mmCIF file of C-alpha atoms in Angstrom:
data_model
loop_
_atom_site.group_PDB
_atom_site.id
_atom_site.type_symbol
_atom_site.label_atom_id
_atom_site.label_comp_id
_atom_site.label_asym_id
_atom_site.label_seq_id
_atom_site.Cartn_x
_atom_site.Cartn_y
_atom_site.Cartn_z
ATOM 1 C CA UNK D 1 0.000 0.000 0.000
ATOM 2 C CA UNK D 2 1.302 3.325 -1.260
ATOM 3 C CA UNK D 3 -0.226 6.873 -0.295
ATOM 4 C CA UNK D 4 1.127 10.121 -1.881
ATOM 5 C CA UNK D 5 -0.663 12.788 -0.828
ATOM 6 C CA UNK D 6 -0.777 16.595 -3.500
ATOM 7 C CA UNK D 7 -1.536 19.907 -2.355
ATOM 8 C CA UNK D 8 -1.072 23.662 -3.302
ATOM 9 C CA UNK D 9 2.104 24.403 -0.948
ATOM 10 C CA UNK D 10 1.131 27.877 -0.358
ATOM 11 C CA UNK D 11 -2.009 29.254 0.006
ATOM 12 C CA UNK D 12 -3.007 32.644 1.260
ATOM 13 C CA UNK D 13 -5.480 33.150 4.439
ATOM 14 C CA UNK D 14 -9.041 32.771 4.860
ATOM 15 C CA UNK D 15 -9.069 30.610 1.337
ATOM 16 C CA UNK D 16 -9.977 26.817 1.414
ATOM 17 C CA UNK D 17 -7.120 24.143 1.794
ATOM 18 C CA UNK D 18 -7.980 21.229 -0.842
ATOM 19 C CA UNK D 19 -5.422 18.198 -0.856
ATOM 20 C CA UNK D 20 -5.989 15.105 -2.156
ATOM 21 C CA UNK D 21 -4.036 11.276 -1.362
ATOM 22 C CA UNK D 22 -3.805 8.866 -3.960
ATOM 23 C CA UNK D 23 -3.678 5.572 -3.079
ATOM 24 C CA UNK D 24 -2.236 2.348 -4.944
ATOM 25 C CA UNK D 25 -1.721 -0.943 -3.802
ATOM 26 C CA UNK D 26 -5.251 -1.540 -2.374
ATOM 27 C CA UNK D 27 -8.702 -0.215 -3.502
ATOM 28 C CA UNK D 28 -9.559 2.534 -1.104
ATOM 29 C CA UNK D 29 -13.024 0.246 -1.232
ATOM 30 C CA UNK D 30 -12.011 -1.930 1.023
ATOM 31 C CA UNK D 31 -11.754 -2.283 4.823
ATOM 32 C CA UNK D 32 -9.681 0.787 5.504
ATOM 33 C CA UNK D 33 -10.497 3.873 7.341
ATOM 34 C CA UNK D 34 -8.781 6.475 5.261
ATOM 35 C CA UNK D 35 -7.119 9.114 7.721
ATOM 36 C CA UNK D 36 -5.609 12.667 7.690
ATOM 37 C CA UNK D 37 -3.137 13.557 10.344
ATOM 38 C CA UNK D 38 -1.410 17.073 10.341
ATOM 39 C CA UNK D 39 2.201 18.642 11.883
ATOM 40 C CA UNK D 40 2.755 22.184 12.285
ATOM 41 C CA UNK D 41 6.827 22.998 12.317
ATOM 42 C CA UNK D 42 8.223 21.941 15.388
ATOM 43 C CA UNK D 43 5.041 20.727 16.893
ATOM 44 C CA UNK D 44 3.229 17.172 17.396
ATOM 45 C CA UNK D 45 0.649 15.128 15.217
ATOM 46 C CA UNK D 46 -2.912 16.010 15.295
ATOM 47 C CA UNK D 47 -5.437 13.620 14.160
ATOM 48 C CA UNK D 48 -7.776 15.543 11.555
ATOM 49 C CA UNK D 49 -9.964 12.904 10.374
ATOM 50 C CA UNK D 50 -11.370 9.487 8.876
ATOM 51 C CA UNK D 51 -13.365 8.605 6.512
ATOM 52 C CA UNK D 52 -14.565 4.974 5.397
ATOM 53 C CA UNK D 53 -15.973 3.766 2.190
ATOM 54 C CA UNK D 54 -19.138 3.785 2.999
ATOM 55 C CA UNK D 55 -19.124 7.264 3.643
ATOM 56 C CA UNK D 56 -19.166 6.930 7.235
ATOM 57 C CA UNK D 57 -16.358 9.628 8.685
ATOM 58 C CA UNK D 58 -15.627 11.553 11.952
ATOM 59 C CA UNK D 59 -13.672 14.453 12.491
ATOM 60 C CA UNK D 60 -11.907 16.241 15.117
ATOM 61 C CA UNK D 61 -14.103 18.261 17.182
ATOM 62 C CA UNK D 62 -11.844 20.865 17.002
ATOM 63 C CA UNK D 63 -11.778 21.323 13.520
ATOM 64 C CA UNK D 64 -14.928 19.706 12.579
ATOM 65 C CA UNK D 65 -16.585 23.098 11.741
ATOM 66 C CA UNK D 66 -13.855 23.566 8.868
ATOM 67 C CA UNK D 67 -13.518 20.123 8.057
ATOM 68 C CA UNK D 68 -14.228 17.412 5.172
ATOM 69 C CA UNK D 69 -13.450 14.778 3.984
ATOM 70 C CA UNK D 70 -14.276 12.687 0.852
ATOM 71 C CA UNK D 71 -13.507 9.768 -1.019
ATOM 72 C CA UNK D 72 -13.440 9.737 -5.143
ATOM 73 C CA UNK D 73 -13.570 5.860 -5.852
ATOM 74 C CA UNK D 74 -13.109 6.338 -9.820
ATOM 75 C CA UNK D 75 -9.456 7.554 -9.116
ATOM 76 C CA UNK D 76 -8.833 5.533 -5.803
ATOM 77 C CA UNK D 77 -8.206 8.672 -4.068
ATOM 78 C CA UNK D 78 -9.191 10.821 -0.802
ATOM 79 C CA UNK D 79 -9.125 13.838 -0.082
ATOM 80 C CA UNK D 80 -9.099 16.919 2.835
ATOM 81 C CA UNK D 81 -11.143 20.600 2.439
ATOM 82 C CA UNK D 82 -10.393 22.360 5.174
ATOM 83 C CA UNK D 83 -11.932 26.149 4.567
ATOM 84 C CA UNK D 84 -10.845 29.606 6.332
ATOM 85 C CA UNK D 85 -7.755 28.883 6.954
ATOM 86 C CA UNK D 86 -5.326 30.942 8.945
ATOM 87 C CA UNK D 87 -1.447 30.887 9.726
ATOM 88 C CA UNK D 88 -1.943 28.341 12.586
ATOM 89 C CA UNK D 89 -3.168 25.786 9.573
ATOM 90 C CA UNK D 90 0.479 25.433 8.374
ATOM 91 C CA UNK D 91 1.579 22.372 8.529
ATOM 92 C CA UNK D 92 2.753 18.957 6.988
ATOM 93 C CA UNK D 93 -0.766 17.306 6.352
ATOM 94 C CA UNK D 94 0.150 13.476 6.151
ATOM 95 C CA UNK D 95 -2.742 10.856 4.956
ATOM 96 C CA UNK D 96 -2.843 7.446 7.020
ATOM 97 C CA UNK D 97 -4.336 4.081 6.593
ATOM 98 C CA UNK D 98 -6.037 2.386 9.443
ATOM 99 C CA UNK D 99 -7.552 -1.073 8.641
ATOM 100 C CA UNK D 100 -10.902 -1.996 10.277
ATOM 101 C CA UNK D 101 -11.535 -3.008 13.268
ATOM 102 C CA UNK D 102 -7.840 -1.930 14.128
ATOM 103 C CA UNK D 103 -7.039 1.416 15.873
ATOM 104 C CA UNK D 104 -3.291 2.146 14.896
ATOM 105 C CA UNK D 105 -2.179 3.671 11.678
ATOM 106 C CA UNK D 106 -0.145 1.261 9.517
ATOM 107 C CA UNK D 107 0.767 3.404 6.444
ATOM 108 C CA UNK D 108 1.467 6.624 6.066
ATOM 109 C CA UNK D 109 2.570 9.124 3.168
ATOM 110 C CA UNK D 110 5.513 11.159 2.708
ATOM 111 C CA UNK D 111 3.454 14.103 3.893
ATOM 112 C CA UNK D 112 2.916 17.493 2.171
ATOM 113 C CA UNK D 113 4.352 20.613 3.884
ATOM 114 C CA UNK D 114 1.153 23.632 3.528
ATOM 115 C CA UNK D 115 2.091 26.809 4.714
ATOM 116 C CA UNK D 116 -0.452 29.858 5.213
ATOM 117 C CA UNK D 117 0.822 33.308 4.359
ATOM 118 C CA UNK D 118 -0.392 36.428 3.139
ATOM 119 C CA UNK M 1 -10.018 16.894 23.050
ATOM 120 C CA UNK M 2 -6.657 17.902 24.833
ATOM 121 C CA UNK M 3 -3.349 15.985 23.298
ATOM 122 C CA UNK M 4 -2.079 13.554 25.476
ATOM 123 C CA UNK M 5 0.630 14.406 28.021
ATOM 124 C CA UNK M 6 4.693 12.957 27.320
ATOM 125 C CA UNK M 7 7.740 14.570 28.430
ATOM 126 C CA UNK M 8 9.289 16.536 25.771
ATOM 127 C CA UNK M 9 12.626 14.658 26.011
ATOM 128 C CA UNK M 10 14.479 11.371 27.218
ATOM 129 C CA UNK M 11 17.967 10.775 26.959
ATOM 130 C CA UNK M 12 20.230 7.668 27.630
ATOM 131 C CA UNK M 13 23.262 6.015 26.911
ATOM 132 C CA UNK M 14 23.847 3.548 24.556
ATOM 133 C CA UNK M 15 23.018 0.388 26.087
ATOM 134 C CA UNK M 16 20.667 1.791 28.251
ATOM 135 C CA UNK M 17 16.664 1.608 28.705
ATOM 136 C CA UNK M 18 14.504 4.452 28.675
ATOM 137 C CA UNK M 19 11.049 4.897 28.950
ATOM 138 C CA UNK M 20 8.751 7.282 27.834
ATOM 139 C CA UNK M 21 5.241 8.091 29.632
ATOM 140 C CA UNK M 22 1.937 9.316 27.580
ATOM 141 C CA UNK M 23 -0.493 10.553 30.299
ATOM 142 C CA UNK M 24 -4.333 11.016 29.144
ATOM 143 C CA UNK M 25 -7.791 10.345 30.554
ATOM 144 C CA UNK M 26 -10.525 7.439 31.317
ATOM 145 C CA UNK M 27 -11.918 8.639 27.990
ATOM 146 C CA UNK M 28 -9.190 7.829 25.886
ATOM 147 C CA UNK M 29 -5.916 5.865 27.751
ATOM 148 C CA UNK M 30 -7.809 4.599 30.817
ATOM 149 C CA UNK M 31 -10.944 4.047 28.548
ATOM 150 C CA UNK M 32 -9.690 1.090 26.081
ATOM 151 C CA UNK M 33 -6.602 -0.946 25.141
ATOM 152 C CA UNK M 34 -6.136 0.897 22.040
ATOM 153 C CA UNK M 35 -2.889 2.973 22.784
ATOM 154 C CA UNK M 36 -0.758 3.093 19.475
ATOM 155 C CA UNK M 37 3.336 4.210 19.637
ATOM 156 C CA UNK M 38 5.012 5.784 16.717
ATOM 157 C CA UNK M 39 8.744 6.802 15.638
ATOM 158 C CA UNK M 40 9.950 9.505 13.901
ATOM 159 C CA UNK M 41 13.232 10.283 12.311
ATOM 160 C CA UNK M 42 14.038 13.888 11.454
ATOM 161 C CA UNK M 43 12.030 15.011 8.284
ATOM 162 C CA UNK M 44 9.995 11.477 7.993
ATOM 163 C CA UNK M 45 6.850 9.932 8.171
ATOM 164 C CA UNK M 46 5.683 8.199 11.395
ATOM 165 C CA UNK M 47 5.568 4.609 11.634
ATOM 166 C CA UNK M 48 3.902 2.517 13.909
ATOM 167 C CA UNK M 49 6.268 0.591 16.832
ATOM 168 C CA UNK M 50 3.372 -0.727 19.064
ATOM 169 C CA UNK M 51 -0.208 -1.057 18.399
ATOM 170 C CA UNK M 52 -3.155 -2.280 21.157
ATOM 171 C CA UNK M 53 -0.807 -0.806 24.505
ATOM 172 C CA UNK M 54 1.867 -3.567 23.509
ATOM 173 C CA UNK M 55 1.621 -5.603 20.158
ATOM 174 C CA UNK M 56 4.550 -4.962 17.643
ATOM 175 C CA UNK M 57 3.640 -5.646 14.367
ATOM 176 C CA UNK M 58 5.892 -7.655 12.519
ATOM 177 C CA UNK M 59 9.402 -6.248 11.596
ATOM 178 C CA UNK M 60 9.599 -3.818 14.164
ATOM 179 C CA UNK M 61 12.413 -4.676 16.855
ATOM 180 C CA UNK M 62 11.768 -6.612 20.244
ATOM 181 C CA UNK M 63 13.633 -3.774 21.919
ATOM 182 C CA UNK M 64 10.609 -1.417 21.858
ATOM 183 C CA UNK M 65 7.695 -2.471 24.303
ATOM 184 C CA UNK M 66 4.686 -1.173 25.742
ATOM 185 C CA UNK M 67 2.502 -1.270 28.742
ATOM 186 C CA UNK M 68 -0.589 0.918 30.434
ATOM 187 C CA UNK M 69 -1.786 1.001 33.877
ATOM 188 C CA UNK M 70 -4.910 3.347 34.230
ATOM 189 C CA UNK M 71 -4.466 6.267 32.191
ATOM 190 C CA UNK M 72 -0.798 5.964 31.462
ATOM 191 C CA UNK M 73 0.589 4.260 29.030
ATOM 192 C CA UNK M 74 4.760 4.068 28.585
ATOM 193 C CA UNK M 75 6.759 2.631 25.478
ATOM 194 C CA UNK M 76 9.988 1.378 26.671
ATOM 195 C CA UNK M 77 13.104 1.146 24.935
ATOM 196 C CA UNK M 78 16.055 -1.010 25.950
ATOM 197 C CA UNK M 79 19.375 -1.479 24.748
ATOM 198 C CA UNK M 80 19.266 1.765 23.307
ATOM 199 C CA UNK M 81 21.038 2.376 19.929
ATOM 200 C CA UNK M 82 21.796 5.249 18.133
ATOM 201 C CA UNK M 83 19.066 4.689 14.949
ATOM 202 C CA UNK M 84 16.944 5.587 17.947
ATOM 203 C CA UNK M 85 17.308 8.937 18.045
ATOM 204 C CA UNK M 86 14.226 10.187 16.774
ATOM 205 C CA UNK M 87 10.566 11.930 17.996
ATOM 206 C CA UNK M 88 8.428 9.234 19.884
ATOM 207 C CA UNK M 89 4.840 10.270 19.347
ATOM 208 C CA UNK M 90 1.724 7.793 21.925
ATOM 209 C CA UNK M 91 -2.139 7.867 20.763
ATOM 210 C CA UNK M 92 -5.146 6.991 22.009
ATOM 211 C CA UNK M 93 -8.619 6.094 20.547
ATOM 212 C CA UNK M 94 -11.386 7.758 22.348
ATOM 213 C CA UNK M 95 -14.877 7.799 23.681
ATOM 214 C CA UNK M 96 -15.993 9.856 20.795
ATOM 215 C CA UNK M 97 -14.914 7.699 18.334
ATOM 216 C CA UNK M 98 -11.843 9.547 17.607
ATOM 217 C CA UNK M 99 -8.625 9.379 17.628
ATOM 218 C CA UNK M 100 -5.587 11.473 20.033
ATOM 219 C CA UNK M 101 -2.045 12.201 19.580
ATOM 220 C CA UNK M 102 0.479 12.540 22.894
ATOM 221 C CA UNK M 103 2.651 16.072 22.515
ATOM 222 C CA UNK M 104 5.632 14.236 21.164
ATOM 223 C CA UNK M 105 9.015 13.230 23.201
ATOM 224 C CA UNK M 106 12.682 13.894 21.405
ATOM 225 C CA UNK M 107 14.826 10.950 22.299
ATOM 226 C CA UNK M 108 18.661 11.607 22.255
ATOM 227 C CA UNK M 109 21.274 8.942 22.643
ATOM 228 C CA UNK M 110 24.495 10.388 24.431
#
């Protein structure tokens, strides 16, 4: 399993962050959770989100007003819209796989650094 | 939901055994057995050392363990090498169906 995730690099404030992960290797149809996890410079991970193929998703409640995430099964793909963004949005943004009924994250892209500046 | 709580650094000799704490709540830590580890070298990805407070999935070394008691959980290290220098980073599932990082904990090998 292979994730590579694509985004703009920089992006001024208050627009809408759109990245997307491709994934190879496995169909993004089956029993995976499909995760985004973000690092601002310096700092720790923070879990952003999940979605499964069903549609089912959940999001961190801190970010869940800004936040979603959707699947595009024709090009095996996810990807993360987060909208008003400010400075404190910069970050690596890294998308995850978690398989079902497990609770750890057992692949992970390269990452793709974001930052926010005017 | 507040990040989980581990010391921002650990150091040891080579040799040694250190052990790293990840602090959290009865909703996440204390709530379930679901307490993942990961490793980070400088400018990577994180991978996964410990899944389920101490399973190691296969290829990862029998040097790196983990344990919880209440809402604690620790990853130990022993026989610490220098390829383990690197960020050590706990999570948690939660109550809400979500899922919580710990604040991160630099390792340095003397």
């Amino acid at each position: 399993v292979q994730l590579q995730e694509s985004g703009p690099g920089l992006m001024r404030p208050s627009g809408t962050l759109s990245l997307t992960c491709a994934v190879s290797g496995v169909s993004i149809t089956n029993s995976n959770w499909w995760t985004w996890v973000r690092q601002a410079p310096g700092k720790g991970l923070e879990w952003i989100g999940q979605i499964y193929h069903t549609g089912s998703f959940d999001y961190n409640p801190s970010l869940r007003s800004r936040v979603t995430i959707s699947l595009d099964k024709s090009k095996n793909q996810f990807s993360l819209n987060l909208t008003s963004v400010t400075a404190a949005d910069t970050a690596v943004y890294y998308c995850a796989r978690k398989y079902l009924w497990t609770y750890f994250f057992d692949n992970w892209g390269r990452g793709t650094l974001v930052t926010v500046s005017s | 939901q507040s990040a989980l709580t581990q010391p921002a650094s650990v150091s040891g000799s080579p040799g040694q055994s250190i052990t790293i704490s990840c602090t959290g709540t009865s909703s996440d830590v204390g709530g379930n057995n679901y307490v993942s580890w990961y490793q980070q070298h400088s400018g990577g990805a994180p991978q996964v050392l410990i899944y389920d407070v101490s399973d190691r999935p296969s290829g990862v070394s029998n040097r790196f363990s983990g344990s919880k008691s209440g809402n604690t959980a620790s990853l130990t290290i022993s026989g610490l090498q220098g390829e383990d220098e690197a960020d050590y980073f706990c999570s948690s599932y939660t109550s809400s169906s979500t899922h919580v990082f710990g604040t991160g904990t630099k390792v340095t090998v003397l």
